[in-house]
Amino acid sequence: LEMNLQGVQQSRLVQRKTSSAAKADSDFSKIHISASGESEIPIVLVPRASLICAFAVNVPSGPYVLYQKWHKNMGKLNPGVIWFWPAWNRISHIVTRATITYNAPTRNCPTADNVMVNVDLSLTFRIGPDIDAATHFVYKMGAHRLDELLSAESEESIRGLVFSVTHDRVNDLREEFALGMLATLNGKVAPYGIQVMNVKITDVKLPQELQTRLERTTAFKTKMGEQEKTHENRIRVLQDGATKDLETIRKGNARKIQEIVAERKRYEIERREMEEKARGDARVEEVKAMSYADVALKKAKGDDQVQRVGAQQNAEALLKNAQVNCQRMKIEAEKSANVMVKESEAKLKVSESQAGSMIARAEAEAEGAEALAEKRRYELEWARLDVMKKIAQNGRKFITGDAGEAILNDLVPDRS
């Protein structure tokens, strides 16, 4: 498989042997290119062990240094020079503290619309932060398995991401993918003493023909943008010209308005002059009318005086006629009154004579009053008996109470 494509090399994490621990820093800085084009990055060094005894062992201060005694891990070995170190002690692993940049290009990833793209992924990590993390990495993970894990996870994540979108949205998911990939890798490698600090998609390559078309599309969009800007500039120039023309029209209208206002003021002045003239003419006419009214009023007063004099003369004539009639009626009334007095005196004498005769009659009746009363009682008794007779003839009757007793007393009078 050709791994060196478009200038990006697939990184490979390796564990190397070194002749001396003192050369650790220079060995970590050496990156070899394998025959397949992979860039080998050493992250763990294993020094060559002495056969009997080492006269002096130089322990580097930069990386993590682990040592063994009788092939048993004894932990961290402090930096410095160790004199006369026996063969049963040895430096087992030297682990780099440096931040490692790992490149993982993935080729021919199909998108949702089946377009093959190449994606270059770069991630940075380090082993640490202490000797315990380095020990976990060496004895539980190792450089080879870490390389396989990072290569598999990065390729799987990239292919899954690319397959979820179309080719025109691949470039839009770089930041989203980086955050998700960072969390995923840290969750998987953190127990082994590895810290992934950054994940970034450095490049996305579409097929050359499609890339060319997209570039042409972008160029066309750019040209369209330029044309739009040119069009907007033209529109702005036209708007400025229209604004200028509009301003000219507004100024012309303002001047016309001023002329109209001035003409209106002139008309108002003329109207006031005409009103003053009309008021003067009206006052003249008013004076004339008042003069005519005074003449007519004086004439009316004269006519009224004449009418009053005539009316007074008529009233005096009517009064005299009324006095004459009254005098005549008074004389006639006096004559009638005298006649009536004479008649009344005659009637009075007749009445006095009649009253005398009535008095004489009354005296005569008073003398015969007792005989007349007996006659009247006799007549009344016969009338009562006649009523009782009629009551008795109408059959039997039941009469009780005071009324019955009164009737019974009338039927049977008390003879005593």
GROMACS .gro file of C-alpha atoms in nm:
model
  416
    1LEU     CA    1   0.000   0.000   0.000
    2GLU     CA    2   0.145   0.333  -0.098
    3MET     CA    3   0.123   0.549   0.219
    4ASN     CA    4   0.313   0.855   0.097
    5LEU     CA    5   0.043   1.042  -0.093
    6GLN     CA    6   0.028   1.413  -0.171
    7GLY     CA    7   0.336   1.478   0.047
    8VAL     CA    8   0.173   1.351   0.375
    9GLN     CA    9   0.339   1.049   0.537
   10GLN     CA   10   0.167   0.797   0.759
   11SER     CA   11   0.324   0.810   1.104
   12ARG     CA   12   0.424   0.491   1.286
   13LEU     CA   13   0.503   0.479   1.657
   14VAL     CA   14   0.792   0.242   1.731
   15GLN     CA   15   1.007   0.114   2.012
   16ARG     CA   16   1.381   0.109   1.933
   17LYS     CA   17   1.696  -0.023   2.086
   18THR     CA   18   1.981   0.210   2.176
   19SER     CA   19   2.342   0.140   2.257
   20SER     CA   20   2.349   0.378   2.553
   21ALA     CA   21   2.100   0.565   2.771
   22ALA     CA   22   2.309   0.877   2.727
   23LYS     CA   23   2.211   0.887   2.360
   24ALA     CA   24   1.836   0.889   2.437
   25ASP     CA   25   1.771   1.251   2.343
   26SER     CA   26   1.947   1.219   2.004
   27ASP     CA   27   1.776   0.886   1.930
   28PHE     CA   28   1.429   1.032   2.009
   29SER     CA   29   1.495   1.314   1.760
   30LYS     CA   30   1.579   1.077   1.475
   31ILE     CA   31   1.278   0.996   1.252
   32HIS     CA   32   1.331   0.719   0.998
   33ILE     CA   33   1.139   0.670   0.674
   34SER     CA   34   1.062   0.305   0.611
   35ALA     CA   35   1.062   0.134   0.274
   36SER     CA   36   0.682   0.167   0.256
   37GLY     CA   37   0.708   0.545   0.305
   38GLU     CA   38   0.600   0.551   0.668
   39SER     CA   39   0.754   0.796   0.912
   40GLU     CA   40   0.873   0.601   1.217
   41ILE     CA   41   0.861   0.801   1.540
   42PRO     CA   42   1.045   0.647   1.839
   43ILE     CA   43   0.864   0.700   2.168
   44VAL     CA   44   1.027   0.419   2.373
   45LEU     CA   45   1.399   0.325   2.383
   46VAL     CA   46   1.547   0.004   2.525
   47PRO     CA   47   1.921   0.037   2.613
   48ARG     CA   48   2.156  -0.255   2.566
   49ALA     CA   49   2.225  -0.436   2.895
   50SER     CA   50   2.581  -0.499   3.023
   51LEU     CA   51   2.703  -0.856   3.057
   52ILE     CA   52   2.876  -0.839   3.399
   53CYS     CA   53   2.904  -0.488   3.537
   54ALA     CA   54   2.888  -0.137   3.400
   55PHE     CA   55   3.167   0.093   3.511
   56ALA     CA   56   2.945   0.402   3.479
   57VAL     CA   57   2.582   0.446   3.374
   58ASN     CA   58   2.469   0.792   3.266
   59VAL     CA   59   2.092   0.834   3.339
   60PRO     CA   60   1.936   1.116   3.124
   61SER     CA   61   1.724   1.382   3.291
   62GLY     CA   62   1.479   1.455   3.009
   63PRO     CA   63   1.269   1.137   2.953
   64TYR     CA   64   1.109   0.896   3.195
   65VAL     CA   65   1.365   0.627   3.289
   66LEU     CA   66   1.244   0.288   3.421
   67TYR     CA   67   1.480   0.020   3.554
   68GLN     CA   68   1.455  -0.347   3.658
   69LYS     CA   69   1.628  -0.565   3.909
   70TRP     CA   70   1.643  -0.930   3.819
   71HIS     CA   71   1.385  -0.841   3.547
   72LYS     CA   72   1.144  -0.700   3.803
   73ASN     CA   73   1.021  -0.344   3.753
   74MET     CA   74   1.163  -0.116   4.019
   75GLY     CA   75   1.004   0.209   3.896
   76LYS     CA   76   1.176   0.539   3.828
   77LEU     CA   77   1.554   0.579   3.806
   78ASN     CA   78   1.672   0.922   3.907
   79PRO     CA   79   1.894   1.109   3.659
   80GLY     CA   80   2.268   1.125   3.708
   81VAL     CA   81   2.578   0.895   3.692
   82ILE     CA   82   2.575   0.555   3.860
   83TRP     CA   83   2.918   0.399   3.925
   84PHE     CA   84   2.983   0.026   3.914
   85TRP     CA   85   2.631  -0.090   3.835
   86PRO     CA   86   2.600  -0.472   3.842
   87ALA     CA   87   2.441  -0.663   3.553
   88TRP     CA   88   2.130  -0.772   3.748
   89ASN     CA   89   2.027  -0.404   3.739
   90ARG     CA   90   1.940  -0.261   3.405
   91ILE     CA   91   1.751   0.028   3.244
   92SER     CA   92   1.446  -0.140   3.095
   93HIS     CA   93   1.268   0.151   2.915
   94ILE     CA   94   1.328   0.515   2.836
   95VAL     CA   95   0.998   0.694   2.755
   96THR     CA   96   0.991   1.034   2.590
   97ARG     CA   97   0.831   1.331   2.761
   98ALA     CA   98   0.802   1.526   2.433
   99THR     CA   99   0.472   1.607   2.260
  100ILE     CA  100   0.432   1.377   1.961
  101THR     CA  101   0.262   1.481   1.635
  102TYR     CA  102   0.098   1.181   1.471
  103ASN     CA  103  -0.017   1.200   1.107
  104ALA     CA  104  -0.289   0.961   0.994
  105PRO     CA  105  -0.395   1.019   0.631
  106THR     CA  106  -0.698   0.825   0.514
  107ARG     CA  107  -0.753   0.764   0.144
  108ASN     CA  108  -1.056   0.697  -0.076
  109CYS     CA  109  -1.323   0.769   0.187
  110PRO     CA  110  -1.670   0.755   0.029
  111THR     CA  111  -1.912   1.038   0.107
  112ALA     CA  112  -2.287   1.008   0.129
  113ASP     CA  113  -2.311   1.081  -0.244
  114ASN     CA  114  -2.031   0.825  -0.321
  115VAL     CA  115  -1.750   1.069  -0.390
  116MET     CA  116  -1.404   0.945  -0.287
  117VAL     CA  117  -1.208   1.195  -0.079
  118ASN     CA  118  -0.869   1.192   0.092
  119VAL     CA  119  -0.850   1.324   0.447
  120ASP     CA  120  -0.528   1.412   0.633
  121LEU     CA  121  -0.555   1.390   1.012
  122SER     CA  122  -0.298   1.520   1.258
  123LEU     CA  123  -0.313   1.465   1.632
  124THR     CA  124  -0.075   1.555   1.913
  125PHE     CA  125  -0.031   1.357   2.234
  126ARG     CA  126   0.216   1.297   2.513
  127ILE     CA  127   0.287   1.027   2.767
  128GLY     CA  128   0.251   1.138   3.126
  129PRO     CA  129   0.219   1.343   3.326
  130ASP     CA  130   0.422   1.138   3.578
  131ILE     CA  131   0.630   0.820   3.607
  132ASP     CA  132   0.324   0.611   3.697
  133ALA     CA  133   0.159   0.704   3.366
  134ALA     CA  134   0.477   0.611   3.180
  135THR     CA  135   0.489   0.274   3.364
  136HIS     CA  136   0.122   0.203   3.269
  137PHE     CA  137   0.197   0.286   2.907
  138VAL     CA  138   0.505   0.063   2.884
  139TYR     CA  139   0.361  -0.245   3.052
  140LYS     CA  140  -0.006  -0.219   2.946
  141MET     CA  141  -0.003  -0.059   2.601
  142GLY     CA  142   0.335  -0.021   2.429
  143ALA     CA  143   0.434   0.173   2.120
  144HIS     CA  144   0.318  -0.086   1.864
  145ARG     CA  145  -0.031  -0.129   2.007
  146LEU     CA  146  -0.071   0.249   2.053
  147ASP     CA  147   0.018   0.292   1.685
  148GLU     CA  148  -0.241   0.033   1.584
  149LEU     CA  149  -0.504   0.193   1.812
  150LEU     CA  150  -0.451   0.547   1.682
  151SER     CA  151  -0.439   0.432   1.319
  152ALA     CA  152  -0.759   0.225   1.350
  153GLU     CA  153  -0.955   0.481   1.552
  154SER     CA  154  -0.861   0.775   1.332
  155GLU     CA  155  -0.941   0.590   1.010
  156GLU     CA  156  -1.271   0.456   1.144
  157SER     CA  157  -1.378   0.799   1.273
  158ILE     CA  158  -1.282   0.974   0.951
  159ARG     CA  159  -1.464   0.725   0.732
  160GLY     CA  160  -1.773   0.742   0.951
  161LEU     CA  161  -1.770   1.121   0.943
  162VAL     CA  162  -1.714   1.147   0.567
  163PHE     CA  163  -1.984   0.889   0.490
  164SER     CA  164  -2.241   1.090   0.693
  165VAL     CA  165  -2.221   1.400   0.469
  166THR     CA  166  -2.210   1.489   0.103
  167HIS     CA  167  -1.893   1.606  -0.070
  168ASP     CA  168  -1.991   1.974  -0.053
  169ARG     CA  169  -2.010   1.965   0.328
  170VAL     CA  170  -1.693   1.771   0.408
  171ASN     CA  171  -1.490   2.085   0.472
  172ASP     CA  172  -1.758   2.223   0.707
  173LEU     CA  173  -1.718   1.941   0.964
  174ARG     CA  174  -1.352   1.987   1.057
  175GLU     CA  175  -1.408   2.154   1.394
  176GLU     CA  176  -1.702   1.931   1.487
  177PHE     CA  177  -1.503   1.617   1.402
  178ALA     CA  178  -1.193   1.738   1.591
  179LEU     CA  179  -1.388   1.789   1.916
  180GLY     CA  180  -1.561   1.452   1.892
  181MET     CA  181  -1.240   1.267   1.798
  182LEU     CA  182  -1.048   1.430   2.085
  183ALA     CA  183  -1.302   1.316   2.341
  184THR     CA  184  -1.317   0.965   2.195
  185LEU     CA  185  -0.940   0.911   2.190
  186ASN     CA  186  -0.887   1.051   2.540
  187GLY     CA  187  -1.153   0.817   2.672
  188LYS     CA  188  -0.972   0.517   2.524
  189VAL     CA  189  -0.603   0.596   2.592
  190ALA     CA  190  -0.620   0.791   2.919
  191PRO     CA  191  -0.614   0.468   3.133
  192TYR     CA  192  -0.279   0.382   2.972
  193GLY     CA  193  -0.106   0.706   3.067
  194ILE     CA  194  -0.155   0.891   2.736
  195GLN     CA  195  -0.295   1.244   2.698
  196VAL     CA  196  -0.432   1.347   2.356
  197MET     CA  197  -0.411   1.725   2.343
  198ASN     CA  198  -0.527   1.818   1.996
  199VAL     CA  199  -0.692   1.660   1.690
  200LYS     CA  200  -0.708   1.847   1.363
  201ILE     CA  201  -0.799   1.770   1.001
  202THR     CA  202  -0.520   1.936   0.807
  203ASP     CA  203  -0.649   1.879   0.457
  204VAL     CA  204  -0.940   1.736   0.261
  205LYS     CA  205  -0.882   1.642  -0.101
  206LEU     CA  206  -1.159   1.569  -0.349
  207PRO     CA  207  -1.099   1.390  -0.681
  208GLN     CA  208  -0.900   1.608  -0.920
  209GLU     CA  209  -1.181   1.649  -1.173
  210LEU     CA  210  -1.434   1.733  -0.904
  211GLN     CA  211  -1.184   1.960  -0.732
  212THR     CA  212  -1.129   2.139  -1.062
  213ARG     CA  213  -1.502   2.180  -1.110
  214LEU     CA  214  -1.544   2.306  -0.756
  215GLU     CA  215  -1.260   2.548  -0.809
  216ARG     CA  216  -1.426   2.667  -1.125
  217THR     CA  217  -1.753   2.696  -0.935
  218THR     CA  218  -1.579   2.894  -0.664
  219ALA     CA  219  -1.414   3.112  -0.927
  220PHE     CA  220  -1.752   3.161  -1.093
  221LYS     CA  221  -1.908   3.250  -0.757
  222THR     CA  222  -1.625   3.492  -0.698
  223LYS     CA  223  -1.683   3.643  -1.040
  224MET     CA  224  -2.054   3.660  -0.963
  225GLY     CA  225  -1.970   3.835  -0.638
  226GLU     CA  226  -1.755   4.083  -0.829
  227GLN     CA  227  -2.036   4.134  -1.081
  228GLU     CA  228  -2.279   4.185  -0.793
  229LYS     CA  229  -2.045   4.441  -0.640
  230THR     CA  230  -2.012   4.611  -0.981
  231HIS     CA  231  -2.389   4.602  -1.017
  232GLU     CA  232  -2.430   4.740  -0.666
  233ASN     CA  233  -2.179   5.013  -0.750
  234ARG     CA  234  -2.379   5.099  -1.063
  235ILE     CA  235  -2.697   5.098  -0.861
  236ARG     CA  236  -2.530   5.323  -0.606
  237VAL     CA  237  -2.417   5.559  -0.884
  238LEU     CA  238  -2.771   5.559  -1.026
  239GLN     CA  239  -2.911   5.617  -0.679
  240ASP     CA  240  -2.669   5.903  -0.626
  241GLY     CA  241  -2.772   6.051  -0.963
  242ALA     CA  242  -3.137   6.001  -0.877
  243THR     CA  243  -3.078   6.157  -0.537
  244LYS     CA  244  -2.907   6.452  -0.703
  245ASP     CA  245  -3.193   6.492  -0.952
  246LEU     CA  246  -3.442   6.457  -0.670
  247GLU     CA  247  -3.258   6.723  -0.474
  248THR     CA  248  -3.265   6.950  -0.778
  249ILE     CA  249  -3.640   6.890  -0.812
  250ARG     CA  250  -3.687   6.958  -0.441
  251LYS     CA  251  -3.497   7.285  -0.469
  252GLY     CA  252  -3.701   7.382  -0.777
  253ASN     CA  253  -4.020   7.295  -0.591
  254ALA     CA  254  -3.903   7.493  -0.289
  255ARG     CA  255  -3.838   7.796  -0.515
  256LYS     CA  256  -4.181   7.756  -0.672
  257ILE     CA  257  -4.335   7.726  -0.328
  258GLN     CA  258  -4.162   8.051  -0.229
  259GLU     CA  259  -4.300   8.222  -0.540
  260ILE     CA  260  -4.647   8.088  -0.466
  261VAL     CA  261  -4.621   8.205  -0.106
  262ALA     CA  262  -4.511   8.551  -0.221
  263GLU     CA  263  -4.798   8.565  -0.471
  264ARG     CA  264  -5.038   8.451  -0.202
  265LYS     CA  265  -4.916   8.732   0.026
  266ARG     CA  266  -4.966   8.980  -0.259
  267TYR     CA  267  -5.318   8.849  -0.311
  268GLU     CA  268  -5.384   8.877   0.061
  269ILE     CA  269  -5.268   9.240   0.055
  270GLU     CA  270  -5.495   9.311  -0.242
  271ARG     CA  271  -5.779   9.131  -0.068
  272ARG     CA  272  -5.730   9.343   0.245
  273GLU     CA  273  -5.730   9.659   0.033
  274MET     CA  274  -6.050   9.546  -0.134
  275GLU     CA  275  -6.200   9.463   0.206
  276GLU     CA  276  -6.108   9.811   0.336
  277LYS     CA  277  -6.262   9.969   0.032
  278ALA     CA  278  -6.572   9.755   0.073
  279ARG     CA  279  -6.589   9.854   0.440
  280GLY     CA  280  -6.565  10.225   0.341
  281ASP     CA  281  -6.840  10.186   0.083
  282ALA     CA  282  -7.045   9.995   0.339
  283ARG     CA  283  -7.000  10.278   0.591
  284VAL     CA  284  -7.112  10.535   0.330
  285GLU     CA  285  -7.414  10.324   0.248
  286GLU     CA  286  -7.478  10.279   0.618
  287VAL     CA  287  -7.473  10.657   0.672
  288LYS     CA  288  -7.711  10.703   0.378
  289ALA     CA  289  -7.937  10.433   0.512
  290MET     CA  290  -7.930  10.588   0.859
  291SER     CA  291  -8.022  10.928   0.706
  292TYR     CA  292  -8.308  10.769   0.514
  293ALA     CA  293  -8.413  10.590   0.832
  294ASP     CA  294  -8.412  10.915   1.034
  295VAL     CA  295  -8.628  11.089   0.774
  296ALA     CA  296  -8.867  10.796   0.765
  297LEU     CA  297  -8.872  10.784   1.146
  298LYS     CA  298  -8.954  11.154   1.173
  299LYS     CA  299  -9.225  11.116   0.911
  300ALA     CA  300  -9.362  10.816   1.097
  301LYS     CA  301  -9.362  11.016   1.422
  302GLY     CA  302  -9.549  11.299   1.249
  303ASP     CA  303  -9.800  11.054   1.107
  304ASP     CA  304  -9.832  10.898   1.451
  305GLN     CA  305  -9.897  11.237   1.609
  306VAL     CA  306 -10.160  11.313   1.347
  307GLN     CA  307 -10.321  10.974   1.407
  308ARG     CA  308 -10.317  11.031   1.783
  309VAL     CA  309 -10.484  11.370   1.749
  310GLY     CA  310 -10.747  11.221   1.519
  311ALA     CA  311 -10.800  10.929   1.754
  312GLN     CA  312 -10.832  11.165   2.051
  313GLN     CA  313 -11.096  11.369   1.865
  314ASN     CA  314 -11.286  11.052   1.777
  315ALA     CA  315 -11.262  10.937   2.137
  316GLU     CA  316 -11.399  11.269   2.265
  317ALA     CA  317 -11.685  11.247   2.018
  318LEU     CA  318 -11.763  10.892   2.123
  319LEU     CA  319 -11.742  10.996   2.490
  320LYS     CA  320 -11.989  11.278   2.438
  321ASN     CA  321 -12.228  11.046   2.254
  322ALA     CA  322 -12.194  10.793   2.535
  323GLN     CA  323 -12.265  11.061   2.799
  324VAL     CA  324 -12.576  11.173   2.608
  325ASN     CA  325 -12.699  10.813   2.580
  326CYS     CA  326 -12.626  10.752   2.947
  327GLN     CA  327 -12.817  11.062   3.048
  328ARG     CA  328 -13.111  10.958   2.836
  329MET     CA  329 -13.101  10.601   2.974
  330LYS     CA  330 -13.075  10.742   3.328
  331ILE     CA  331 -13.385  10.952   3.278
  332GLU     CA  332 -13.574  10.655   3.137
  333ALA     CA  333 -13.455  10.436   3.427
  334GLU     CA  334 -13.569  10.694   3.681
  335LYS     CA  335 -13.911  10.701   3.515
  336SER     CA  336 -13.933  10.321   3.525
  337ALA     CA  337 -13.820  10.319   3.890
  338ASN     CA  338 -14.089  10.566   3.989
  339VAL     CA  339 -14.353  10.355   3.815
  340MET     CA  340 -14.226  10.040   3.987
  341VAL     CA  341 -14.225  10.217   4.327
  342LYS     CA  342 -14.587  10.319   4.281
  343GLU     CA  343 -14.678   9.965   4.180
  344SER     CA  344 -14.490   9.821   4.479
  345GLU     CA  345 -14.667  10.055   4.719
  346ALA     CA  346 -14.997   9.939   4.574
  347LYS     CA  347 -14.900   9.575   4.609
  348LEU     CA  348 -14.784   9.638   4.965
  349LYS     CA  349 -15.123   9.773   5.058
  350VAL     CA  350 -15.289   9.469   4.896
  351SER     CA  351 -15.052   9.236   5.089
  352GLU     CA  352 -15.128   9.412   5.415
  353SER     CA  353 -15.498   9.363   5.352
  354GLN     CA  354 -15.451   8.991   5.277
  355ALA     CA  355 -15.233   8.944   5.586
  356GLY     CA  356 -15.509   9.098   5.799
  357SER     CA  357 -15.760   8.856   5.658
  358MET     CA  358 -15.526   8.557   5.720
  359ILE     CA  359 -15.473   8.663   6.079
  360ALA     CA  360 -15.849   8.680   6.132
  361ARG     CA  361 -15.886   8.331   5.982
  362ALA     CA  362 -15.612   8.191   6.203
  363GLU     CA  363 -15.777   8.329   6.509
  364ALA     CA  364 -16.102   8.163   6.407
  365GLU     CA  365 -15.923   7.829   6.354
  366ALA     CA  366 -15.753   7.856   6.692
  367GLU     CA  367 -16.091   7.881   6.851
  368GLY     CA  368 -16.212   7.555   6.681
  369ALA     CA  369 -15.881   7.367   6.716
  370GLU     CA  370 -15.998   7.110   6.980
  371ALA     CA  371 -16.295   6.996   6.775
  372LEU     CA  372 -16.074   6.973   6.469
  373ALA     CA  373 -15.812   6.760   6.653
  374GLU     CA  374 -16.071   6.497   6.753
  375LYS     CA  375 -16.186   6.476   6.397
  376ARG     CA  376 -15.830   6.422   6.282
  377ARG     CA  377 -15.771   6.139   6.539
  378TYR     CA  378 -16.081   5.964   6.416
  379GLU     CA  379 -15.968   5.980   6.058
  380LEU     CA  380 -15.619   5.852   6.152
  381GLU     CA  381 -15.762   5.555   6.347
  382TRP     CA  382 -15.971   5.446   6.052
  383ALA     CA  383 -15.666   5.467   5.828
  384ARG     CA  384 -15.467   5.243   6.071
  385LEU     CA  385 -15.742   4.989   6.092
  386ASP     CA  386 -15.763   4.979   5.715
  387VAL     CA  387 -15.389   4.898   5.696
  388MET     CA  388 -15.420   4.621   5.953
  389LYS     CA  389 -15.709   4.480   5.763
  390LYS     CA  390 -15.499   4.453   5.454
  391ILE     CA  391 -15.214   4.285   5.648
  392ALA     CA  392 -15.454   4.030   5.799
  393GLN     CA  393 -15.603   3.942   5.461
  394ASN     CA  394 -15.266   3.826   5.309
  395GLY     CA  395 -15.240   3.495   5.508
  396ARG     CA  396 -15.035   3.387   5.803
  397LYS     CA  397 -14.714   3.579   5.882
  398PHE     CA  398 -14.432   3.519   6.125
  399ILE     CA  399 -14.309   3.842   6.270
  400THR     CA  400 -14.073   3.846   6.568
  401GLY     CA  401 -13.878   4.096   6.761
  402ASP     CA  402 -13.960   4.455   6.832
  403ALA     CA  403 -14.130   4.502   6.494
  404GLY     CA  404 -14.366   4.210   6.561
  405GLU     CA  405 -14.446   4.336   6.906
  406ALA     CA  406 -14.517   4.685   6.768
  407ILE     CA  407 -14.752   4.546   6.503
  408LEU     CA  408 -14.926   4.328   6.764
  409ASN     CA  409 -14.974   4.629   6.987
  410ASP     CA  410 -15.124   4.817   6.695
  411LEU     CA  411 -15.365   4.527   6.621
  412VAL     CA  412 -15.471   4.497   6.982
  413PRO     CA  413 -15.459   4.847   7.124
  414ASP     CA  414 -15.444   4.900   7.493
  415ARG     CA  415 -15.795   5.011   7.606
  416SER     CA  416 -15.686   5.138   7.935
   0.00000   0.00000   0.00000
